[in-house]
Amino acid sequence: MHEKDFFVVAAKHTALQHRLESDVVFAPRPLPLFLEYVQKTATTNPELARRALAGVRAYGAAARQQRHQRRVVTSIGRVRLLDGGGVSGPLVLLVPSLINPSHVLDLAPGNSLLDHLAGSGFRPMLLDWGCPGPQHRDETIGNHICDYLLPIIEQLAEPVHLAGYCLGGTMAMAASQLTPLRSLTLIATPWRFDRYPDAARRAAAELWDAHQASITAMGLMPLELLQALFWGLDPDRTVAKYAALADLPPNAPQLAAFTALEDWSNGGAPLTAGVARELLVDLVAGNASGAGQWTMNGYCLGDHSGAPVPAIHFTARNDKIAPAETAAATIATAPCPAGHVGMVVGSGAREGFWQPFTRWLSSN
């Protein structure tokens, strides 16, 4: 497929130019990078490229399902603690990543870890980090732990089961060394960042170097920059997942499930400049946590990576974002038969992760 033919296909099958000018657009984010991937695909597989663009159009036109509106239990600044609906039972505090919205753990009716926990005899609560502004530019990951997460835990009336997903797990791991807990659950959580491929760690450092000036000036790092880093781990998958939508009818359950998840993926808030630097430079490139050099409130977290409470780490066998080898060495792991996101919201999440998770909580 020649370049001019590619853009003819893009216009015919997605009408992206028109939609960008006139409508609210649901599209891959960042869209220019996605189109670059599709164009590259078109040189060797024109049909796959055509189907990917048709899939983008199907995604954009799909109906959106209303999500739960959760009661706010307490808040500190922009950070809110949301009630997961349980009536009684032990408290379970879910800590999402700072990257992408918190509601991946409460994605949709029928696909919500919060609902599952509430129906299993627990009182789940979900931390929502909110949307930072330029005035929060200096807040680091450590600030999010010490100024938001720990004070919210202290406001609760009893020791909690703390469970963190992805970077939220890294933060929960740190918090477990700074406050009493009932138990600690890590979900697809990186800690030994030196276990990432060297190329990925260099890419993180290069991303910061390339955009440091603009991030510092704005005080924020847009989601698009991190999304580009994640997509770069497996660009073919990014194209293929949209191509899989090409022949689905508008009312297909698969399209509804994809739409809910992709809206979450494309809907993230920016990171503060402080978080971006600490994540990309200190953790990913520098391996501060894994090397025992990550300090918080004068405490060297890496010196005591084993949590002083019952702890488990649910890893994902097909994880490209937080591979199992990046897990903390001192916490027992339980592999789940899925990928990084699929383990918490995929078709096999209930049997593969939700149920083992609640059984483990019940035993502690």
Tab-separated table of C-alpha atoms in Angstrom:
chain	number	residue	atom	x	y	z
A	1	MET	CA	0.000	0.000	0.000
A	2	HIS	CA	1.491	3.347	-1.073
A	3	GLU	CA	1.332	6.381	1.203
A	4	LYS	CA	-1.392	8.080	-0.857
A	5	ASP	CA	-3.441	4.873	-0.827
A	6	PHE	CA	-3.088	4.657	2.950
A	7	PHE	CA	-4.656	8.054	3.448
A	8	VAL	CA	-7.454	7.211	1.025
A	9	VAL	CA	-8.208	4.147	3.147
A	10	ALA	CA	-8.014	6.241	6.333
A	11	ALA	CA	-10.512	8.736	4.974
A	12	LYS	CA	-12.857	6.062	3.655
A	13	HIS	CA	-12.902	3.742	6.640
A	14	THR	CA	-12.601	6.053	9.647
A	15	ALA	CA	-13.605	9.553	8.574
A	16	LEU	CA	-11.089	10.723	11.164
A	17	GLN	CA	-10.529	14.098	9.535
A	18	HIS	CA	-14.231	14.982	9.698
A	19	ARG	CA	-14.699	13.654	13.234
A	20	LEU	CA	-11.710	15.544	14.574
A	21	GLU	CA	-13.249	18.799	13.368
A	22	SER	CA	-16.877	18.303	14.326
A	23	ASP	CA	-17.495	15.664	16.970
A	24	VAL	CA	-16.357	14.328	20.295
A	25	VAL	CA	-13.765	11.795	19.173
A	26	PHE	CA	-13.196	8.363	20.644
A	27	ALA	CA	-9.941	7.260	19.041
A	28	PRO	CA	-6.571	5.762	19.976
A	29	ARG	CA	-4.474	8.207	21.973
A	30	PRO	CA	-2.072	9.461	20.657
A	31	LEU	CA	-3.836	9.144	17.314
A	32	PRO	CA	-0.912	10.293	15.102
A	33	LEU	CA	1.310	7.540	16.486
A	34	PHE	CA	-1.399	4.938	15.966
A	35	LEU	CA	-1.789	6.023	12.329
A	36	GLU	CA	1.989	5.790	11.951
A	37	TYR	CA	1.833	2.175	13.160
A	38	VAL	CA	-1.013	1.425	10.763
A	39	GLN	CA	0.839	2.996	7.873
A	40	LYS	CA	3.863	0.820	8.620
A	41	THR	CA	1.609	-2.228	8.785
A	42	ALA	CA	0.128	-1.298	5.417
A	43	THR	CA	3.471	-1.760	3.682
A	44	THR	CA	3.405	-5.507	4.409
A	45	ASN	CA	-0.238	-6.265	5.227
A	46	PRO	CA	-2.664	-3.812	3.580
A	47	GLU	CA	-5.706	-5.838	4.628
A	48	LEU	CA	-4.731	-5.732	8.303
A	49	ALA	CA	-4.210	-1.967	8.024
A	50	ARG	CA	-7.653	-1.557	6.423
A	51	ARG	CA	-9.264	-3.625	9.168
A	52	ALA	CA	-7.482	-1.639	11.891
A	53	LEU	CA	-8.886	1.609	10.528
A	54	ALA	CA	-12.345	0.069	10.254
A	55	GLY	CA	-11.955	-1.045	13.855
A	56	VAL	CA	-11.174	2.518	14.942
A	57	ARG	CA	-14.398	3.634	13.299
A	58	ALA	CA	-16.365	0.898	15.070
A	59	TYR	CA	-14.818	1.899	18.380
A	60	GLY	CA	-15.612	5.560	17.854
A	61	ALA	CA	-19.253	4.875	16.967
A	62	ALA	CA	-19.948	2.343	19.737
A	63	ALA	CA	-22.495	3.102	22.452
A	64	ARG	CA	-21.064	3.921	25.876
A	65	GLN	CA	-22.344	2.192	29.023
A	66	GLN	CA	-23.011	4.225	32.167
A	67	ARG	CA	-20.541	3.451	34.944
A	68	HIS	CA	-21.158	3.308	38.695
A	69	GLN	CA	-21.305	6.620	40.559
A	70	ARG	CA	-19.550	5.903	43.856
A	71	ARG	CA	-20.062	7.749	47.144
A	72	VAL	CA	-17.053	9.747	48.359
A	73	VAL	CA	-16.010	8.494	51.808
A	74	THR	CA	-13.315	11.113	52.387
A	75	SER	CA	-10.926	13.266	50.387
A	76	ILE	CA	-7.648	15.107	50.685
A	77	GLY	CA	-7.346	17.795	48.058
A	78	ARG	CA	-8.099	16.276	44.663
A	79	VAL	CA	-7.648	12.695	45.938
A	80	ARG	CA	-10.871	10.887	46.869
A	81	LEU	CA	-11.670	7.627	48.612
A	82	LEU	CA	-14.681	5.963	46.984
A	83	ASP	CA	-17.094	3.544	48.652
A	84	GLY	CA	-17.195	0.187	46.874
A	85	GLY	CA	-20.584	-0.773	48.253
A	86	GLY	CA	-19.856	-3.407	50.872
A	87	VAL	CA	-22.116	-3.426	53.935
A	88	SER	CA	-19.916	-5.302	56.374
A	89	GLY	CA	-16.684	-7.245	56.600
A	90	PRO	CA	-12.979	-6.358	56.526
A	91	LEU	CA	-11.877	-3.189	54.754
A	92	VAL	CA	-10.031	-3.607	51.451
A	93	LEU	CA	-8.380	-0.465	50.082
A	94	LEU	CA	-7.566	-0.662	46.370
A	95	VAL	CA	-4.758	1.594	45.146
A	96	PRO	CA	-4.669	2.117	41.356
A	97	SER	CA	-1.746	3.362	39.336
A	98	LEU	CA	-1.139	7.072	38.862
A	99	ILE	CA	-1.171	6.223	35.148
A	100	ASN	CA	-4.687	5.895	33.638
A	101	PRO	CA	-7.916	6.391	35.621
A	102	SER	CA	-8.708	4.444	38.786
A	103	HIS	CA	-11.899	2.859	37.461
A	104	VAL	CA	-10.138	-0.070	35.764
A	105	LEU	CA	-10.864	-1.752	39.108
A	106	ASP	CA	-14.523	-0.738	38.747
A	107	LEU	CA	-14.809	-0.828	34.983
A	108	ALA	CA	-18.488	-1.535	34.306
A	109	PRO	CA	-21.524	-3.269	35.799
A	110	GLY	CA	-20.731	-6.965	35.626
A	111	ASN	CA	-17.000	-6.295	35.286
A	112	SER	CA	-15.988	-4.698	38.568
A	113	LEU	CA	-13.505	-5.972	41.129
A	114	LEU	CA	-15.176	-3.644	43.645
A	115	ASP	CA	-18.553	-5.309	43.106
A	116	HIS	CA	-16.977	-8.753	43.389
A	117	LEU	CA	-15.327	-7.873	46.701
A	118	ALA	CA	-18.543	-6.335	48.057
A	119	GLY	CA	-20.420	-9.512	47.122
A	120	SER	CA	-17.774	-11.671	48.791
A	121	GLY	CA	-18.091	-10.307	52.312
A	122	PHE	CA	-15.687	-7.357	52.189
A	123	ARG	CA	-15.986	-3.571	52.327
A	124	PRO	CA	-13.946	-2.422	49.336
A	125	MET	CA	-12.858	1.161	48.836
A	126	LEU	CA	-11.113	2.626	45.818
A	127	LEU	CA	-8.587	5.455	45.836
A	128	ASP	CA	-9.080	7.970	43.023
A	129	TRP	CA	-6.006	10.143	42.454
A	130	GLY	CA	-7.955	12.845	40.597
A	131	CYS	CA	-6.486	15.141	37.968
A	132	PRO	CA	-3.418	17.184	38.925
A	133	GLY	CA	-2.862	20.699	37.675
A	134	PRO	CA	0.284	22.772	37.159
A	135	GLN	CA	0.114	23.823	40.825
A	136	HIS	CA	0.941	20.196	41.738
A	137	ARG	CA	4.097	20.153	39.602
A	138	ASP	CA	6.483	19.315	42.459
A	139	GLU	CA	4.482	16.379	43.853
A	140	THR	CA	6.434	13.138	43.525
A	141	ILE	CA	5.351	9.516	43.893
A	142	GLY	CA	6.645	9.788	47.460
A	143	ASN	CA	4.395	12.800	48.063
A	144	HIS	CA	1.396	10.836	46.815
A	145	ILE	CA	2.218	8.099	49.314
A	146	CYS	CA	3.016	10.300	52.316
A	147	ASP	CA	0.583	13.181	51.738
A	148	TYR	CA	-2.435	11.285	50.412
A	149	LEU	CA	-2.317	7.494	50.786
A	150	LEU	CA	-0.963	7.229	54.339
A	151	PRO	CA	-3.244	9.947	55.800
A	152	ILE	CA	-6.283	8.293	54.202
A	153	ILE	CA	-5.280	4.937	55.689
A	154	GLU	CA	-4.938	6.651	59.081
A	155	GLN	CA	-8.489	8.011	58.795
A	156	LEU	CA	-9.935	4.513	58.517
A	157	ALA	CA	-11.158	2.904	61.710
A	158	GLU	CA	-9.235	-0.353	61.445
A	159	PRO	CA	-6.172	-1.927	59.805
A	160	VAL	CA	-6.930	-2.510	56.139
A	161	HIS	CA	-6.156	-5.088	53.521
A	162	LEU	CA	-4.129	-2.897	51.156
A	163	ALA	CA	-4.085	-3.952	47.493
A	164	GLY	CA	-2.199	-2.051	44.799
A	165	TYR	CA	-2.332	-2.456	41.020
A	166	CYS	CA	0.661	-1.738	38.758
A	167	LEU	CA	2.428	1.425	39.973
A	168	GLY	CA	-0.252	1.551	42.679
A	169	GLY	CA	1.233	-1.718	43.923
A	170	THR	CA	4.704	-0.193	44.000
A	171	MET	CA	3.214	2.584	46.128
A	172	ALA	CA	1.347	0.098	48.337
A	173	MET	CA	4.604	-1.817	48.828
A	174	ALA	CA	6.227	1.388	50.052
A	175	ALA	CA	3.260	2.237	52.288
A	176	SER	CA	3.353	-1.223	53.877
A	177	GLN	CA	6.739	-0.326	55.355
A	178	LEU	CA	5.479	2.952	56.798
A	179	THR	CA	2.123	2.093	58.411
A	180	PRO	CA	0.412	-0.947	60.039
A	181	LEU	CA	-1.750	-3.032	57.690
A	182	ARG	CA	-3.823	-6.182	57.896
A	183	SER	CA	-2.302	-7.558	54.696
A	184	LEU	CA	-0.645	-6.474	51.460
A	185	THR	CA	-1.652	-7.610	47.977
A	186	LEU	CA	0.372	-6.615	44.936
A	187	ILE	CA	-1.227	-6.932	41.514
A	188	ALA	CA	1.062	-6.864	38.450
A	189	THR	CA	3.496	-4.661	40.352
A	190	PRO	CA	7.049	-3.737	39.320
A	191	TRP	CA	9.687	-3.312	42.042
A	192	ARG	CA	12.981	-4.552	40.549
A	193	PHE	CA	13.095	-2.240	37.546
A	194	ASP	CA	16.510	-3.528	36.525
A	195	ARG	CA	14.697	-6.655	35.318
A	196	TYR	CA	13.160	-4.701	32.437
A	197	PRO	CA	15.011	-5.013	29.124
A	198	ASP	CA	17.850	-2.544	28.831
A	199	ALA	CA	16.243	-1.032	25.750
A	200	ALA	CA	13.039	-0.259	27.667
A	201	ARG	CA	14.953	1.400	30.497
A	202	ARG	CA	16.979	3.465	28.042
A	203	ALA	CA	13.759	4.492	26.309
A	204	ALA	CA	12.372	5.769	29.618
A	205	ALA	CA	15.503	7.824	30.288
A	206	GLU	CA	15.513	9.142	26.715
A	207	LEU	CA	11.830	10.065	26.983
A	208	TRP	CA	12.573	12.199	30.029
A	209	ASP	CA	15.658	13.767	28.444
A	210	ALA	CA	13.766	14.609	25.262
A	211	HIS	CA	10.792	16.213	26.986
A	212	GLN	CA	12.192	17.412	30.304
A	213	ALA	CA	12.116	21.084	29.357
A	214	SER	CA	8.482	21.091	28.223
A	215	ILE	CA	7.325	18.893	31.133
A	216	THR	CA	9.080	21.179	33.599
A	217	ALA	CA	7.623	24.276	31.956
A	218	MET	CA	4.072	22.884	32.008
A	219	GLY	CA	4.454	21.194	35.368
A	220	LEU	CA	2.741	18.147	33.860
A	221	MET	CA	3.503	15.209	31.596
A	222	PRO	CA	0.651	14.414	29.160
A	223	LEU	CA	-0.607	10.839	29.004
A	224	GLU	CA	0.302	10.650	25.325
A	225	LEU	CA	4.018	10.535	26.106
A	226	LEU	CA	3.701	7.526	28.409
A	227	GLN	CA	1.186	5.844	26.117
A	228	ALA	CA	3.750	6.044	23.331
A	229	LEU	CA	6.289	4.339	25.614
A	230	PHE	CA	3.840	1.515	26.435
A	231	TRP	CA	2.749	1.044	22.829
A	232	GLY	CA	6.380	0.778	21.834
A	233	LEU	CA	6.657	-2.442	23.868
A	234	ASP	CA	4.330	-4.198	21.394
A	235	PRO	CA	3.204	-1.976	18.469
A	236	ASP	CA	1.822	-4.917	16.474
A	237	ARG	CA	-0.649	-5.691	19.263
A	238	THR	CA	-1.843	-2.078	19.256
A	239	VAL	CA	-2.823	-2.395	15.588
A	240	ALA	CA	-4.171	-5.939	15.837
A	241	LYS	CA	-6.574	-5.227	18.713
A	242	TYR	CA	-8.389	-2.611	16.607
A	243	ALA	CA	-8.359	-4.832	13.526
A	244	ALA	CA	-10.225	-7.461	15.560
A	245	LEU	CA	-13.209	-5.086	15.764
A	246	ALA	CA	-13.646	-4.688	12.009
A	247	ASP	CA	-16.457	-7.217	11.500
A	248	LEU	CA	-18.259	-6.904	14.833
A	249	PRO	CA	-21.891	-5.723	14.804
A	250	PRO	CA	-22.612	-2.534	16.795
A	251	ASN	CA	-24.336	-4.495	19.577
A	252	ALA	CA	-21.609	-7.132	19.983
A	253	PRO	CA	-20.681	-7.784	23.638
A	254	GLN	CA	-17.020	-7.902	22.590
A	255	LEU	CA	-17.275	-4.346	21.240
A	256	ALA	CA	-18.910	-3.100	24.438
A	257	ALA	CA	-16.184	-4.698	26.549
A	258	PHE	CA	-13.418	-3.327	24.308
A	259	THR	CA	-14.964	0.154	24.348
A	260	ALA	CA	-15.160	0.341	28.143
A	261	LEU	CA	-11.553	-0.754	28.487
A	262	GLU	CA	-10.173	1.400	25.683
A	263	ASP	CA	-11.986	4.501	26.954
A	264	TRP	CA	-10.246	3.876	30.277
A	265	SER	CA	-6.871	3.456	28.560
A	266	ASN	CA	-7.316	6.632	26.517
A	267	GLY	CA	-8.712	8.696	29.383
A	268	GLY	CA	-5.784	9.164	31.720
A	269	ALA	CA	-4.864	12.390	33.486
A	270	PRO	CA	-1.379	13.879	33.106
A	271	LEU	CA	1.356	13.085	35.589
A	272	THR	CA	2.961	15.821	37.638
A	273	ALA	CA	6.481	16.736	36.588
A	274	GLY	CA	7.716	15.359	39.920
A	275	VAL	CA	6.024	11.992	39.389
A	276	ALA	CA	7.270	11.780	35.799
A	277	ARG	CA	10.890	12.401	36.801
A	278	GLU	CA	10.772	9.988	39.733
A	279	LEU	CA	9.106	7.264	37.652
A	280	LEU	CA	11.243	7.527	34.528
A	281	VAL	CA	14.604	8.511	36.033
A	282	ASP	CA	14.726	7.163	39.588
A	283	LEU	CA	12.657	3.995	39.257
A	284	VAL	CA	12.648	2.734	35.658
A	285	ALA	CA	16.101	3.929	34.598
A	286	GLY	CA	17.729	4.040	38.043
A	287	ASN	CA	16.095	1.013	39.748
A	288	ALA	CA	15.975	2.925	43.051
A	289	SER	CA	13.474	0.541	44.645
A	290	GLY	CA	15.161	-2.663	43.537
A	291	ALA	CA	18.619	-1.370	44.496
A	292	GLY	CA	17.578	-0.298	47.991
A	293	GLN	CA	18.020	3.405	47.219
A	294	TRP	CA	14.417	4.646	47.268
A	295	THR	CA	14.021	6.818	50.356
A	296	MET	CA	10.843	8.221	51.845
A	297	ASN	CA	10.539	10.193	55.095
A	298	GLY	CA	14.161	9.288	55.765
A	299	TYR	CA	13.449	5.571	55.439
A	300	CYS	CA	15.233	3.469	52.831
A	301	LEU	CA	12.425	1.359	51.414
A	302	GLY	CA	14.572	-1.014	49.426
A	303	ASP	CA	16.345	-2.196	52.579
A	304	HIS	CA	13.143	-3.939	53.703
A	305	SER	CA	11.350	-5.036	50.543
A	306	GLY	CA	9.687	-7.886	52.412
A	307	ALA	CA	6.444	-6.513	53.869
A	308	PRO	CA	6.036	-6.967	57.666
A	309	VAL	CA	2.482	-8.288	57.120
A	310	PRO	CA	0.996	-11.254	55.216
A	311	ALA	CA	1.700	-10.479	51.572
A	312	ILE	CA	1.172	-11.962	48.123
A	313	HIS	CA	1.846	-10.816	44.585
A	314	PHE	CA	-0.553	-11.804	41.804
A	315	THR	CA	1.452	-11.618	38.590
A	316	ALA	CA	0.262	-11.954	34.997
A	317	ARG	CA	1.903	-14.608	32.821
A	318	ASN	CA	1.615	-12.521	29.643
A	319	ASP	CA	2.499	-9.151	31.154
A	320	LYS	CA	4.463	-6.756	28.932
A	321	ILE	CA	3.955	-3.740	31.246
A	322	ALA	CA	5.098	-5.288	34.552
A	323	PRO	CA	6.661	-8.667	33.733
A	324	ALA	CA	6.749	-11.175	36.577
A	325	GLU	CA	10.541	-10.976	36.775
A	326	THR	CA	10.245	-7.338	37.964
A	327	ALA	CA	8.412	-8.467	41.131
A	328	ALA	CA	9.964	-8.026	44.571
A	329	ALA	CA	12.003	-11.134	45.333
A	330	THR	CA	10.829	-11.522	48.935
A	331	ILE	CA	7.058	-11.785	48.361
A	332	ALA	CA	5.391	-15.001	47.209
A	333	THR	CA	3.873	-14.827	43.733
A	334	ALA	CA	0.702	-16.342	42.314
A	335	PRO	CA	0.669	-16.334	38.480
A	336	CYS	CA	-2.579	-15.474	36.688
A	337	PRO	CA	-3.274	-16.751	33.141
A	338	ALA	CA	-3.652	-13.348	31.477
A	339	GLY	CA	-1.964	-10.094	30.553
A	340	HIS	CA	-1.412	-6.926	32.558
A	341	VAL	CA	-4.914	-5.521	32.111
A	342	GLY	CA	-6.748	-8.739	31.252
A	343	MET	CA	-6.007	-10.177	34.685
A	344	VAL	CA	-8.260	-7.566	36.326
A	345	VAL	CA	-10.956	-7.002	33.689
A	346	GLY	CA	-10.625	-9.751	31.046
A	347	SER	CA	-13.045	-12.588	30.395
A	348	GLY	CA	-11.044	-14.863	32.691
A	349	ALA	CA	-10.478	-12.306	35.465
A	350	ARG	CA	-13.090	-13.748	37.810
A	351	GLU	CA	-11.626	-17.266	37.872
A	352	GLY	CA	-8.020	-16.263	37.252
A	353	PHE	CA	-7.636	-13.438	39.758
A	354	TRP	CA	-10.776	-12.191	41.556
A	355	GLN	CA	-11.635	-15.499	43.211
A	356	PRO	CA	-8.057	-16.422	44.230
A	357	PHE	CA	-7.675	-12.875	45.577
A	358	THR	CA	-10.787	-13.071	47.762
A	359	ARG	CA	-9.823	-16.545	49.000
A	360	TRP	CA	-6.427	-15.202	50.026
A	361	LEU	CA	-7.989	-12.193	51.781
A	362	SER	CA	-10.360	-14.496	53.662
A	363	SER	CA	-7.410	-16.468	55.001
A	364	ASN	CA	-5.775	-13.343	56.422
